[in-house]
C-alpha atoms as a printed R data frame, in Angstrom:
    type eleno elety resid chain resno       x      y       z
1   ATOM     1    CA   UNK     A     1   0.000  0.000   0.000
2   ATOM     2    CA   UNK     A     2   1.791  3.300  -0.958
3   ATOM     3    CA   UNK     A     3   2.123  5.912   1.904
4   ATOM     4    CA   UNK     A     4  -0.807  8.563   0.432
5   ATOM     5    CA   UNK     A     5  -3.539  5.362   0.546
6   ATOM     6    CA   UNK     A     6  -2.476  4.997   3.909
7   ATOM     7    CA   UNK     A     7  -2.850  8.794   4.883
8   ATOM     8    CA   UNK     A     8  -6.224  9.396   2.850
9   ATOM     9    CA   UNK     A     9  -7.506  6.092   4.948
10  ATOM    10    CA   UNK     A    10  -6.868  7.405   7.790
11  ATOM    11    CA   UNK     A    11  -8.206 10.676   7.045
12  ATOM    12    CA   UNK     A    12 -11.452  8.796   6.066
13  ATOM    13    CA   UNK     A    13 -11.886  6.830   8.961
14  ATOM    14    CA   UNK     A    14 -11.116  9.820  11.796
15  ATOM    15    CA   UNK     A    15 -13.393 12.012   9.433
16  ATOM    16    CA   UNK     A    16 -16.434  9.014   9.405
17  ATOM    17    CA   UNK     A    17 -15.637  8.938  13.643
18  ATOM    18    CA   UNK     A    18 -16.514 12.508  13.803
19  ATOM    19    CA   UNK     A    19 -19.995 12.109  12.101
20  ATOM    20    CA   UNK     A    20 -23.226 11.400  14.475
21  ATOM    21    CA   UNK     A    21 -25.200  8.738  13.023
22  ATOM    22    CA   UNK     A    22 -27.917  9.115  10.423
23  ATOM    23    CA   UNK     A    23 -25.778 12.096   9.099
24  ATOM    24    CA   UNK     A    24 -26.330 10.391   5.202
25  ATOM    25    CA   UNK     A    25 -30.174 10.083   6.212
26  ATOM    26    CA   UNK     A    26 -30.336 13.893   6.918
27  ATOM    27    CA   UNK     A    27 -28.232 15.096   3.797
28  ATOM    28    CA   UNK     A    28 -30.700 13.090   1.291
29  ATOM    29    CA   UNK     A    29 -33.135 14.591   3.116
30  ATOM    30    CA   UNK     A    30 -31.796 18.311   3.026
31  ATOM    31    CA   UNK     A    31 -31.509 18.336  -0.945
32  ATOM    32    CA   UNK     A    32 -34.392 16.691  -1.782
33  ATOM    33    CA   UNK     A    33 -36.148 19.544   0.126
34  ATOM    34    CA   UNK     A    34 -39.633 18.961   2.212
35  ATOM    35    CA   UNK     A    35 -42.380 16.275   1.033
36  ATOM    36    CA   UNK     A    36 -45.564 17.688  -0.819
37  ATOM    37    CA   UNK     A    37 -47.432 17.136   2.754
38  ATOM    38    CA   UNK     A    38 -44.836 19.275   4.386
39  ATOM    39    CA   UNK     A    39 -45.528 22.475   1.758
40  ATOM    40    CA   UNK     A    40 -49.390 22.056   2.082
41  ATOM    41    CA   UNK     A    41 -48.435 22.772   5.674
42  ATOM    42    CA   UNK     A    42 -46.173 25.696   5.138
43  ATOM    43    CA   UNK     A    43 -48.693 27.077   2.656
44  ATOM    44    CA   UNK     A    44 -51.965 26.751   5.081
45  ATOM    45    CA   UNK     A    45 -49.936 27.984   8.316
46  ATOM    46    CA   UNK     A    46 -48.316 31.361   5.801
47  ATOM    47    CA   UNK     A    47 -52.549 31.852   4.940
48  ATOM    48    CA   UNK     A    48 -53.625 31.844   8.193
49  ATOM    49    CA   UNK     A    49 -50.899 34.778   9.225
50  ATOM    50    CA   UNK     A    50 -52.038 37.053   6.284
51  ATOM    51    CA   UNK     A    51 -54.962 39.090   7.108
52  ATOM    52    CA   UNK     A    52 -57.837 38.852   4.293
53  ATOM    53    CA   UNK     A    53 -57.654 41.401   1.117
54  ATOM    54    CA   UNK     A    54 -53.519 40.910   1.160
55  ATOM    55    CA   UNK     A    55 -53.292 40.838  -2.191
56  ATOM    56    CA   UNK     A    56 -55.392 43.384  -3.477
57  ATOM    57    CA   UNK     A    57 -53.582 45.908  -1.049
58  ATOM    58    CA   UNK     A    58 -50.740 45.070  -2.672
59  ATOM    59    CA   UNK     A    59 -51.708 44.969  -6.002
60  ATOM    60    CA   UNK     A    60 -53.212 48.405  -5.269
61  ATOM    61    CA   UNK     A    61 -50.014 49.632  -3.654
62  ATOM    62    CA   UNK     A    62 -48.012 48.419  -6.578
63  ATOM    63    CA   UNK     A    63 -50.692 50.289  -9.148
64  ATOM    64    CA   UNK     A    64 -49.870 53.510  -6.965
65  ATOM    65    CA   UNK     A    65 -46.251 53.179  -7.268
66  ATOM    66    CA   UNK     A    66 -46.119 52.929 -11.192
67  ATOM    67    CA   UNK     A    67 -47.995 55.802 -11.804
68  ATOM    68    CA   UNK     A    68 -47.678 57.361 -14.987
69  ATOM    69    CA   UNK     A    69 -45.298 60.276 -14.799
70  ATOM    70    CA   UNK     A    70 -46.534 63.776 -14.525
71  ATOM    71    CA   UNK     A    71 -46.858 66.298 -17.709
72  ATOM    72    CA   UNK     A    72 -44.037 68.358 -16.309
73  ATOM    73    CA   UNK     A    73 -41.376 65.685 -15.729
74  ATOM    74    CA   UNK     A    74 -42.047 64.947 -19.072
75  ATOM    75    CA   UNK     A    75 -41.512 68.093 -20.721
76  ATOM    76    CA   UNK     A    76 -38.452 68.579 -18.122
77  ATOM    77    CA   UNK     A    77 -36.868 65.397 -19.620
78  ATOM    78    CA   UNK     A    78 -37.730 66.467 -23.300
79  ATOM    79    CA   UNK     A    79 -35.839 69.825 -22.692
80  ATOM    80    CA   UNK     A    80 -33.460 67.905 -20.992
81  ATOM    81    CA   UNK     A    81 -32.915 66.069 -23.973
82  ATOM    82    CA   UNK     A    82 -32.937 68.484 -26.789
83  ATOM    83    CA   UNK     A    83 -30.575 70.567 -25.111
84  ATOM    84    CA   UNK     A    84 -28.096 67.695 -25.083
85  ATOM    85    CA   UNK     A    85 -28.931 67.322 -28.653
86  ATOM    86    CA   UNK     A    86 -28.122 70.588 -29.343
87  ATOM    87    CA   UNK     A    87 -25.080 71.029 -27.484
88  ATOM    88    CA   UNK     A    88 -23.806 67.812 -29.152
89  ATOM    89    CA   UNK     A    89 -24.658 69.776 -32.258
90  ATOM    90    CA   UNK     A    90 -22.963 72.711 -31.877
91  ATOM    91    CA   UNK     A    91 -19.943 70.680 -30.768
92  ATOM    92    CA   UNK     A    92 -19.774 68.741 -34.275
93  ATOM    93    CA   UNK     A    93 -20.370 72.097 -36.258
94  ATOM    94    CA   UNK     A    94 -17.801 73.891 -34.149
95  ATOM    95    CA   UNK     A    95 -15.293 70.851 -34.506
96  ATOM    96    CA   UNK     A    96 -15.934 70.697 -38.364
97  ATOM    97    CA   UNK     A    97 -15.742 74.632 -39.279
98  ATOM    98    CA   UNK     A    98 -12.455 74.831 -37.153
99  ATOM    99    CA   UNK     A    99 -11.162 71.585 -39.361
100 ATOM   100    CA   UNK     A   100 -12.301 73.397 -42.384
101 ATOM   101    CA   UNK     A   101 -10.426 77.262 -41.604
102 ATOM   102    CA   UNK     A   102  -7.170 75.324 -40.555
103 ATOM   103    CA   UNK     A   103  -7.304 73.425 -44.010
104 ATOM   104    CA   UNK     A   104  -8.362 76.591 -45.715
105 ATOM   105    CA   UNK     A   105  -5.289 78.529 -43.899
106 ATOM   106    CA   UNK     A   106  -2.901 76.080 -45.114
107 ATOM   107    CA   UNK     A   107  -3.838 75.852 -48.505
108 ATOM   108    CA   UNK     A   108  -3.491 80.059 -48.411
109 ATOM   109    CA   UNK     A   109  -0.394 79.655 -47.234
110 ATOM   110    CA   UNK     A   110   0.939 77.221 -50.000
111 ATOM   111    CA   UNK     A   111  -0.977 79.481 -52.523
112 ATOM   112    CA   UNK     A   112   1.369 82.788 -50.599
113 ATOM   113    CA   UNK     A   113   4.107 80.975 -50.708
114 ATOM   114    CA   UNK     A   114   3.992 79.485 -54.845
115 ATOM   115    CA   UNK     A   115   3.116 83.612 -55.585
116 ATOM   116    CA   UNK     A   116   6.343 84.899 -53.469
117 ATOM   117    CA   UNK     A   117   8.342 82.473 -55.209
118 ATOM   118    CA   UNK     A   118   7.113 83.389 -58.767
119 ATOM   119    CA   UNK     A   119   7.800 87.370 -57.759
120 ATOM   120    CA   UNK     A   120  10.960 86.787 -56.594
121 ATOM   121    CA   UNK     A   121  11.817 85.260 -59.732
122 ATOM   122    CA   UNK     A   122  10.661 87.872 -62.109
């Protein structure tokens, strides 16, 4: 027998010493969850603690809660929005026009620079 057989034997059989008896019994038990007897029971003793109309009060509450949102939130988020858009806007068109004067600039420049060239030639 090689020395980790030994070891995990051992290990097995003080681990097995430490268990009460039935342990098994109660683990099968644990994940197979309650019989259908034991959830009728659950069920009728949770009725019995809820006073009668429960669930329409809750419904009801949960109607309240999801009300539909008022006429001036809505235009408050519309503005909201557009002036997002807008900005966004205004940031493209500023972006491009700049893009377009520096390209504009250097082409002037070249254009300068050909002319000086020709004059100085003449």
């Amino acid at each position: 027998m090689k020395p980790e057989e030994h070891a995990w034997q051992e290990l097995q059989r003080r681990a097995s010493a430490q268990l009460r008896g039935g342990f098994a019994d109660r683990v099968v038990r644990t994940a197979r969850g309650p019989q259908e007897d034991s959830w009728r029971a659950l069920f009728s003793v949770g009725a019995r603690q809820l006073r009668p109309g429960f669930a329409e009060r809750v419904l009801r509450a949960a109607r309240a809660a999801a009300e539909m949102p008022s006429l001036a939130s809505q235009f408050a988020l519309s503005a909201a929005t557009a002036a997002v858009c807008l900005g966004a806007v205004l940031f493209v068109h500023h972006q491009t026009v700049e893009a377009a004067d520096e390209r504009n600039l250097a082409e002037w420049q070249a254009i300068v620079a050909v002319a000086e060239d020709d004059a100085a030639g003449l």
